Coordinates of C-alpha atoms in Angstrom, one line a residue:
M8 CA -46.8 -64.8 24.1
K9 CA -48.5 -64.0 27.5
K10 CA -47.0 -65.7 30.5
D11 CA -49.0 -66.6 33.5
M12 CA -46.7 -66.3 36.4
T13 CA -49.4 -67.6 38.9
E14 CA -48.4 -71.2 38.2
G15 CA -44.9 -73.2 38.3
R16 CA -41.8 -72.7 40.4
E17 CA -41.4 -69.2 41.9
W18 CA -37.7 -68.7 41.3
S19 CA -37.8 -70.1 37.8
S20 CA -40.7 -67.9 36.8
I21 CA -38.8 -64.9 38.2
L22 CA -35.4 -65.5 37.0
L23 CA -36.6 -66.6 33.5
F24 CA -38.7 -63.3 33.3
S25 CA -35.8 -61.2 34.8
L26 CA -33.1 -62.4 32.3
P27 CA -34.6 -60.5 29.2
I28 CA -35.2 -57.5 31.4
M29 CA -31.5 -57.6 32.4
G30 CA -30.6 -57.8 28.8
A31 CA -32.6 -54.9 27.9
N32 CA -31.4 -52.9 30.8
L33 CA -27.9 -53.7 29.8
L34 CA -28.4 -52.6 26.3
Q35 CA -30.1 -49.3 27.7
V36 CA -27.1 -48.6 29.8
L37 CA -24.7 -49.5 27.0
Y38 CA -26.2 -47.0 24.6
N39 CA -26.0 -44.5 27.3
L40 CA -22.5 -45.4 27.8
A41 CA -21.8 -45.1 24.1
D42 CA -22.8 -41.3 24.4
S43 CA -20.4 -40.9 27.2
V44 CA -17.4 -43.0 25.6
I45 CA -17.8 -41.3 22.2
V46 CA -18.2 -37.8 23.8
G47 CA -15.4 -38.2 26.1
N48 CA -13.0 -39.7 23.3
L49 CA -14.1 -37.9 20.3
I50 CA -14.8 -34.4 21.7
S51 CA -13.3 -33.9 25.2
A52 CA -13.3 -34.7 29.0
T53 CA -15.0 -31.2 29.2
A54 CA -17.7 -32.3 26.9
L55 CA -18.2 -35.4 28.9
G56 CA -18.6 -33.4 32.0
A57 CA -21.1 -31.2 30.3
V58 CA -23.3 -34.2 29.4
G59 CA -22.8 -35.6 33.0
L60 CA -23.8 -32.5 34.5
T61 CA -27.2 -32.9 33.0
S62 CA -27.5 -36.4 34.2
S63 CA -29.5 -35.7 37.3
M64 CA -32.1 -33.8 35.1
T65 CA -32.3 -36.4 32.5
W66 CA -32.8 -39.0 35.3
L67 CA -35.5 -37.0 36.8
L68 CA -37.5 -37.0 33.3
T69 CA -36.8 -40.9 33.1
A70 CA -38.1 -41.3 36.6
I71 CA -41.3 -39.6 35.6
C72 CA -41.8 -41.7 32.5
T73 CA -40.9 -45.0 34.1
S74 CA -43.3 -44.4 37.0
I75 CA -46.3 -44.0 34.5
G76 CA -45.1 -47.2 32.8
A77 CA -44.9 -48.9 36.3
G78 CA -48.4 -47.7 37.1
V79 CA -49.7 -49.2 34.0
N80 CA -47.9 -52.4 34.7
I81 CA -49.4 -52.7 38.2
A82 CA -53.0 -52.1 37.0
V83 CA -52.9 -54.4 34.0
A84 CA -51.0 -57.1 35.9
Q85 CA -53.7 -57.2 38.6
Y86 CA -56.5 -57.3 36.0
F87 CA -54.7 -59.9 34.2
G88 CA -54.4 -62.1 37.2
A89 CA -58.1 -61.6 37.9
K90 CA -59.0 -62.3 34.3
K91 CA -60.7 -58.9 33.8
E92 CA -60.4 -58.4 30.1
T93 CA -62.6 -55.3 29.7
N94 CA -60.6 -53.4 32.6
I95 CA -57.4 -54.4 30.9
Q96 CA -58.6 -52.7 27.6
E97 CA -59.8 -49.7 29.5
S98 CA -56.4 -49.3 31.4
I99 CA -54.4 -49.7 28.3
S100 CA -56.4 -47.2 26.1
V101 CA -56.4 -44.5 29.0
S102 CA -52.7 -45.0 29.6
Y103 CA -51.8 -43.9 26.1
L104 CA -53.9 -40.8 26.5
I105 CA -52.1 -39.9 29.6
A106 CA -48.7 -40.4 28.1
V107 CA -49.6 -37.9 25.2
I108 CA -51.0 -35.3 27.6
A109 CA -48.1 -35.7 30.2
S110 CA -45.5 -35.3 27.3
I111 CA -46.8 -31.9 26.4
F112 CA -46.6 -30.6 29.8
L113 CA -43.1 -32.1 30.6
T114 CA -41.6 -30.8 27.4
A115 CA -42.8 -27.3 27.9
A116 CA -41.6 -27.4 31.6
C117 CA -38.1 -28.6 30.6
F118 CA -37.7 -25.8 28.0
L119 CA -38.8 -23.2 30.6
A120 CA -36.6 -24.6 33.5
A121 CA -33.4 -25.6 31.5
R122 CA -31.6 -22.2 31.8
P123 CA -32.4 -21.4 35.5
V124 CA -31.6 -24.8 36.6
I125 CA -28.3 -25.2 34.7
F126 CA -26.9 -21.7 34.9
G127 CA -28.5 -20.8 38.3
F128 CA -29.1 -23.9 40.6
L129 CA -26.4 -26.1 39.2
Q130 CA -23.9 -23.3 38.7
A131 CA -22.5 -25.1 35.8
P132 CA -18.9 -24.0 35.0
E133 CA -18.5 -21.5 32.2
E134 CA -16.8 -23.9 29.8
M135 CA -19.6 -26.4 30.2
R136 CA -22.8 -24.1 30.2
F137 CA -23.5 -24.0 26.4
D138 CA -22.9 -27.8 25.9
S139 CA -25.1 -28.6 28.9
M140 CA -28.0 -26.5 27.7
A141 CA -27.8 -27.8 24.2
Y142 CA -27.8 -31.5 25.4
F143 CA -30.6 -31.1 27.7
L144 CA -32.9 -29.1 25.4
I145 CA -32.5 -31.6 22.5
Y146 CA -32.9 -34.6 25.0
S147 CA -36.2 -33.0 26.2
G148 CA -37.6 -33.2 22.7
G149 CA -37.7 -37.1 23.2
I150 CA -40.0 -37.2 26.2
I151 CA -43.0 -38.3 24.1
F152 CA -41.1 -41.3 22.9
Q153 CA -40.0 -42.2 26.4
L154 CA -43.5 -42.1 27.7
L155 CA -44.9 -44.2 24.9
Y156 CA -42.3 -46.7 25.2
N157 CA -42.7 -47.1 29.0
V158 CA -46.6 -47.5 28.6
T159 CA -45.9 -50.2 26.0
Y160 CA -43.4 -51.9 28.1
G161 CA -45.5 -51.8 31.2
I162 CA -48.4 -53.4 29.3
L163 CA -46.0 -56.2 27.9
R164 CA -44.5 -56.9 31.4
A165 CA -48.0 -57.2 32.9
H166 CA -48.7 -59.9 30.5
G167 CA -45.4 -61.8 31.3
D168 CA -43.6 -60.8 28.2
S169 CA -40.2 -59.5 29.0
R170 CA -38.4 -60.5 25.8
G171 CA -39.9 -57.8 23.7
A172 CA -37.9 -55.0 25.4
L173 CA -34.7 -56.9 24.6
I174 CA -35.6 -56.7 20.8
F175 CA -36.6 -53.0 21.2
L176 CA -33.4 -51.9 22.8
M177 CA -31.0 -53.9 20.5
I178 CA -32.5 -51.9 17.7
S179 CA -32.4 -48.8 19.7
A180 CA -28.7 -49.4 21.1
A181 CA -27.4 -50.1 17.6
L182 CA -29.1 -47.0 16.2
N183 CA -27.8 -44.7 19.0
I184 CA -24.2 -45.9 18.6
V185 CA -24.2 -45.6 14.8
L186 CA -25.8 -42.2 14.9
D187 CA -23.3 -41.0 17.7
C188 CA -20.4 -41.7 15.4
V189 CA -21.9 -40.2 12.3
F190 CA -23.2 -37.0 14.0
I191 CA -20.0 -36.4 16.0
S192 CA -17.3 -37.6 13.8
V193 CA -18.8 -36.9 10.4
F194 CA -21.1 -33.9 10.9
H195 CA -19.1 -32.5 13.9
M196 CA -22.2 -31.7 15.7
G197 CA -20.4 -32.1 19.3
V198 CA -22.7 -32.9 22.2
S199 CA -25.8 -31.8 20.2
G200 CA -25.2 -34.7 18.1
A201 CA -25.0 -37.1 20.8
A202 CA -28.3 -35.8 22.2
A203 CA -30.0 -35.9 18.8
A204 CA -28.8 -39.6 18.4
T205 CA -30.4 -40.5 21.8
V206 CA -33.8 -39.0 20.9
I207 CA -33.9 -40.7 17.5
A208 CA -32.9 -44.0 19.2
Q209 CA -35.6 -43.4 21.8
A210 CA -38.1 -42.9 18.9
G211 CA -37.0 -46.1 17.4
S212 CA -37.5 -48.1 20.6
A213 CA -41.2 -46.4 20.9
I214 CA -42.0 -47.4 17.5
A215 CA -40.6 -50.8 17.6
S216 CA -42.4 -51.6 20.8
F217 CA -45.8 -50.4 19.5
L218 CA -45.3 -52.5 16.3
Y219 CA -44.3 -55.5 18.4
L220 CA -47.6 -55.0 20.5
R221 CA -49.5 -54.8 17.2
H222 CA -48.1 -57.8 15.7
I223 CA -47.9 -60.2 18.8
F224 CA -50.8 -59.0 21.0
P225 CA -53.3 -57.2 18.6
D226 CA -56.0 -57.5 21.3
L227 CA -54.0 -55.2 23.5
L228 CA -53.9 -52.3 21.3
P229 CA -55.4 -48.9 22.5
K230 CA -59.0 -48.5 21.3
R231 CA -61.0 -45.1 21.3
R232 CA -64.2 -46.9 22.5
Y233 CA -62.6 -47.6 25.9
L234 CA -61.7 -44.0 26.5
Y235 CA -65.1 -43.6 28.2
A236 CA -63.3 -45.0 31.3
W237 CA -60.7 -42.3 31.2
K238 CA -62.0 -40.8 34.6
G239 CA -61.8 -44.0 36.6
Q240 CA -58.9 -45.5 34.9
G241 CA -56.9 -42.3 34.8
A242 CA -57.5 -41.8 38.6
L243 CA -56.3 -45.4 39.3
L244 CA -53.2 -45.0 37.1
M245 CA -52.3 -41.7 38.7
R246 CA -52.9 -43.2 42.2
L247 CA -50.5 -46.0 41.3
S248 CA -48.0 -44.0 39.4
I249 CA -47.8 -40.7 41.5
P250 CA -46.3 -42.4 44.7
I251 CA -43.8 -44.4 42.5
M252 CA -43.0 -40.9 40.7
L253 CA -42.4 -39.4 44.1
Q254 CA -40.1 -42.2 45.3
T255 CA -37.9 -42.2 42.1
G256 CA -38.4 -38.5 41.4
V257 CA -37.2 -37.6 45.0
N258 CA -34.2 -39.6 44.4
S259 CA -33.5 -37.8 41.2
I260 CA -34.0 -34.4 42.9
G261 CA -31.5 -35.6 45.5
F262 CA -29.0 -36.3 42.6
L263 CA -29.7 -32.8 41.2
I264 CA -28.8 -31.3 44.6
L265 CA -25.8 -33.5 44.8
Q266 CA -24.6 -32.5 41.4
R267 CA -24.6 -28.9 42.6
L268 CA -22.4 -29.8 45.5
I269 CA -20.1 -31.7 43.1
N270 CA -19.9 -28.9 40.9
S271 CA -18.4 -26.8 43.7
F272 CA -15.4 -29.1 43.8
G273 CA -14.5 -28.1 40.4
A274 CA -14.1 -29.7 36.8
P275 CA -12.1 -32.8 38.0
S276 CA -15.0 -33.8 40.2
I277 CA -17.7 -33.2 37.6
E278 CA -15.7 -35.2 35.0
G279 CA -15.0 -38.0 37.5
Y280 CA -18.4 -38.1 38.8
A281 CA -20.0 -38.4 35.2
A282 CA -17.7 -41.5 34.3
M283 CA -18.3 -43.1 37.9
L284 CA -22.1 -43.0 37.4
K285 CA -21.9 -44.8 34.0
V286 CA -20.1 -47.7 35.7
E287 CA -22.5 -47.6 38.8
Q288 CA -25.5 -48.0 36.4
L289 CA -24.0 -51.1 35.0
A290 CA -23.7 -52.4 38.6
H291 CA -27.4 -51.8 39.4
I292 CA -28.7 -53.6 36.3
P293 CA -29.6 -56.8 38.3
S294 CA -31.3 -54.9 41.1
Q295 CA -33.3 -52.9 38.7
S296 CA -34.5 -56.0 36.7
F297 CA -35.6 -58.0 39.8
N298 CA -37.5 -54.8 40.9
V299 CA -39.5 -55.0 37.6
A300 CA -39.8 -58.8 37.6
I301 CA -41.1 -59.1 41.3
S302 CA -43.6 -56.3 40.6
S303 CA -45.1 -58.1 37.7
F304 CA -45.1 -61.4 39.7
A305 CA -46.7 -59.9 42.7
G306 CA -49.4 -58.1 40.6
Q307 CA -50.4 -61.4 38.8
N308 CA -50.4 -63.5 42.0
I309 CA -52.1 -61.0 44.1
G310 CA -54.7 -60.4 41.6
A311 CA -55.3 -64.2 41.5
E312 CA -55.4 -64.1 45.3
K313 CA -52.1 -66.2 45.8
L314 CA -50.7 -64.4 48.6
D315 CA -48.5 -67.2 49.9
R316 CA -47.0 -67.8 46.3
A317 CA -46.3 -63.9 46.1
R318 CA -44.5 -63.9 49.4
R319 CA -42.3 -66.9 48.5
G320 CA -41.5 -65.3 45.2
Y321 CA -40.2 -62.1 47.2
R322 CA -38.0 -64.2 49.5
T323 CA -36.5 -66.1 46.5
T324 CA -35.8 -62.7 44.7
I325 CA -34.1 -61.3 47.7
L326 CA -31.7 -64.2 47.9
M327 CA -30.9 -64.1 43.9
G328 CA -30.5 -60.5 44.0
V329 CA -28.1 -60.2 46.9
L330 CA -25.9 -62.9 45.7
I331 CA -25.7 -61.4 42.2
S332 CA -25.0 -57.8 43.4
I333 CA -22.2 -59.0 45.7
S334 CA -20.6 -60.9 42.8
I335 CA -20.8 -57.6 40.7
S336 CA -19.2 -55.6 43.5
I337 CA -16.3 -58.0 43.5
V338 CA -15.7 -57.6 39.8
V339 CA -16.1 -53.9 39.9
L340 CA -13.6 -53.5 42.8
L341 CA -11.1 -55.7 40.9
F342 CA -11.4 -53.7 37.6
D343 CA -12.3 -50.3 38.7
R344 CA -9.5 -48.3 37.1
P345 CA -9.8 -49.9 33.6
L346 CA -13.4 -49.5 33.6
L347 CA -13.2 -45.9 34.4
Q348 CA -10.3 -45.2 31.9
I349 CA -12.7 -46.2 29.1
F350 CA -14.1 -42.5 29.4
N351 CA -10.8 -40.9 28.8
I352 CA -10.6 -39.5 32.1
T353 CA -7.0 -39.3 33.8
G354 CA -5.2 -37.7 36.9
E355 CA -7.3 -36.2 39.6
S356 CA -10.6 -36.8 37.7
L357 CA -9.7 -40.7 37.6
R358 CA -8.7 -40.7 41.3
R359 CA -11.8 -39.1 42.5
A360 CA -14.0 -41.4 40.2
K361 CA -12.2 -44.5 41.6
E362 CA -12.5 -43.4 45.3
H363 CA -16.3 -42.9 44.9
L364 CA -16.9 -46.0 43.0
D365 CA -15.1 -48.3 45.4
I366 CA -17.2 -46.7 48.3
L367 CA -20.5 -47.5 46.5
M368 CA -19.6 -51.0 45.7
F369 CA -19.3 -52.0 49.4
F370 CA -23.0 -51.0 49.8
I371 CA -24.7 -52.1 46.6
W372 CA -26.3 -55.2 48.1
T373 CA -28.4 -52.8 50.4
S374 CA -29.9 -50.9 47.6
T375 CA -30.7 -54.3 45.9
I376 CA -32.8 -55.3 49.0
T377 CA -34.6 -51.9 48.9
N378 CA -35.3 -52.0 45.1
I379 CA -36.8 -55.6 45.4
T380 CA -38.9 -54.8 48.3
C381 CA -40.2 -51.6 46.6
G382 CA -41.0 -53.7 43.5
F383 CA -43.0 -56.3 45.6
L384 CA -44.9 -53.6 47.4
Q385 CA -45.7 -51.7 44.1
G386 CA -46.9 -54.9 42.4
A387 CA -49.1 -55.5 45.5
G388 CA -50.6 -52.1 45.0
D389 CA -48.9 -50.4 48.2
V390 CA -47.2 -47.6 46.6
K391 CA -47.0 -45.4 49.7
I392 CA -44.2 -47.2 51.8
P393 CA -41.9 -47.1 48.8
A394 CA -42.6 -43.5 48.4
A395 CA -41.9 -42.8 52.0
S396 CA -38.7 -45.0 51.7
G397 CA -37.5 -42.6 49.1
F398 CA -37.9 -39.5 51.1
I399 CA -36.1 -41.1 54.1
N400 CA -33.3 -42.1 51.8
L401 CA -33.1 -38.7 50.3
G402 CA -33.0 -36.8 53.8
I403 CA -30.2 -39.1 55.0
R404 CA -28.1 -38.8 51.8
L405 CA -28.4 -35.0 51.6
A406 CA -27.6 -34.6 55.3
L407 CA -24.4 -36.8 55.2
S408 CA -23.3 -35.3 51.9
F409 CA -23.3 -31.7 53.0
L410 CA -22.0 -32.7 56.5
L411 CA -19.1 -34.6 54.9
A412 CA -18.3 -32.0 52.4
L413 CA -17.2 -29.8 55.3
T414 CA -14.7 -32.5 56.4
P415 CA -11.3 -33.7 55.1
V416 CA -13.3 -36.7 53.5
A417 CA -15.3 -34.4 51.3
S418 CA -15.1 -36.8 48.2
A419 CA -17.2 -39.1 50.3
A420 CA -20.1 -36.5 50.0
T421 CA -21.1 -37.9 46.8
M422 CA -22.3 -41.2 48.2

C-alpha cells in the first residue's frame, strides 16, 4: 500500500521504511556473494579473481541504472507529496521509455569497451583474461533488466512502499543461487554460468517487480497516452539523474582505476581484494538503505512543504545510521578472518584482504554520514552538491592511493 511519510513520528517512519530496504539490499549482496563463494569454492581462487576484476565495471553499470531509478524516485516522491496525480503518471510513463532507450546504448557500449578495458586499461593477468571477458559480456546482456527493475523500484519507493523490493529479491536471490550451482556443478559452465545465473536472476526481479506494481498499484502502470510529456518529464528526470549518475559513476570509475593499481600487485592482491569487497558490501547495507529512505522521506515532505519535518528526519537518520555502522564495524573486526575464509582464499591473499578490511572498518561511519546527507539532498532536489562530493572523494582517494603505493605501506593504497 502507499505510505504517506508526511505524518507520524520521523524516526519510526524512516526506520520502518528502511528495514525492508535493508532486507532487500542484504539479499542483493547475498546473491552476489553466492556468485563469489560458489566460484571460489567450485572453480578456483583464480576464477574468483577474474570475476572480482570486473567488479569495478559492473559497479559502474549498476551506478548508472540505480541513478536513473533514483531520479524517478525523487520526481515521483515530490509529485506524490504535492498530490499531483497527472505529473506522477507522466513521470512514470516517460521513465520506462528512458530505461529502454538507455539499455540499448549501454549494452552496445559495454560490448565495444570490454576488450580494451580488461586487456588494456586493467591489464588483467593472462590467466584471468578469458574468464573476465566472458563474465562481463554475459553480465552486460542483463542491463535492460537492471534498468527496468530500478525504475519500478523508484516508483514504489516514492509511494512509501519498500516491502515490495524484499519480495522481488527473495525470488531473485533464490533463483541465482540455484542456477549458480546448476550451471557450474552440473553443466560445468565455469564463470560464464555464474554470469548467466546473475542475468536470469535480474530478469526475475524485473518481471516480479512489474507484476507487483500491476497487482498492487494498477493506477501506476505506464500508459502510452502520457508519453506526450516525454520532453518535459524526460528533461526533469535527466536533470535529477545525471548528477547522481556522476556522483556514483565517478566513484565507480575510481574503483576501476584502483583495480588497475591492485592488479599491479599480482594475483594474491586481486584475489584478496575480490573477497574483501564482498564483506565490505555487507557492512555498507544500513548506510545505503538509509540513503534510499531519507531520499524518499525528504522528497515527500519537501513536496508537501514540511521543511522542518524533513530536517528532523535527517538528523534522526544520521544518529541511527552512525550507531548501526559502528556496531557492524566491531562485529566485522572481531570475525574478519572467518568471514574472508568463506571465499576459499588462503595465505598471502587472506593476509592482504584482512589488512585492507580492518582499515576500512575504522572509517565506515564517515561514509554513512556522507551517504545519508547525499540521500537527503537528492530527495530535496539538490543533486549538484552530492555530485561535487563524489568528485572530491575520488580526487583524494586516487591521490592517496597512488602516493601510498610508492611507500612500504602499499597495501593501504586500496583504501
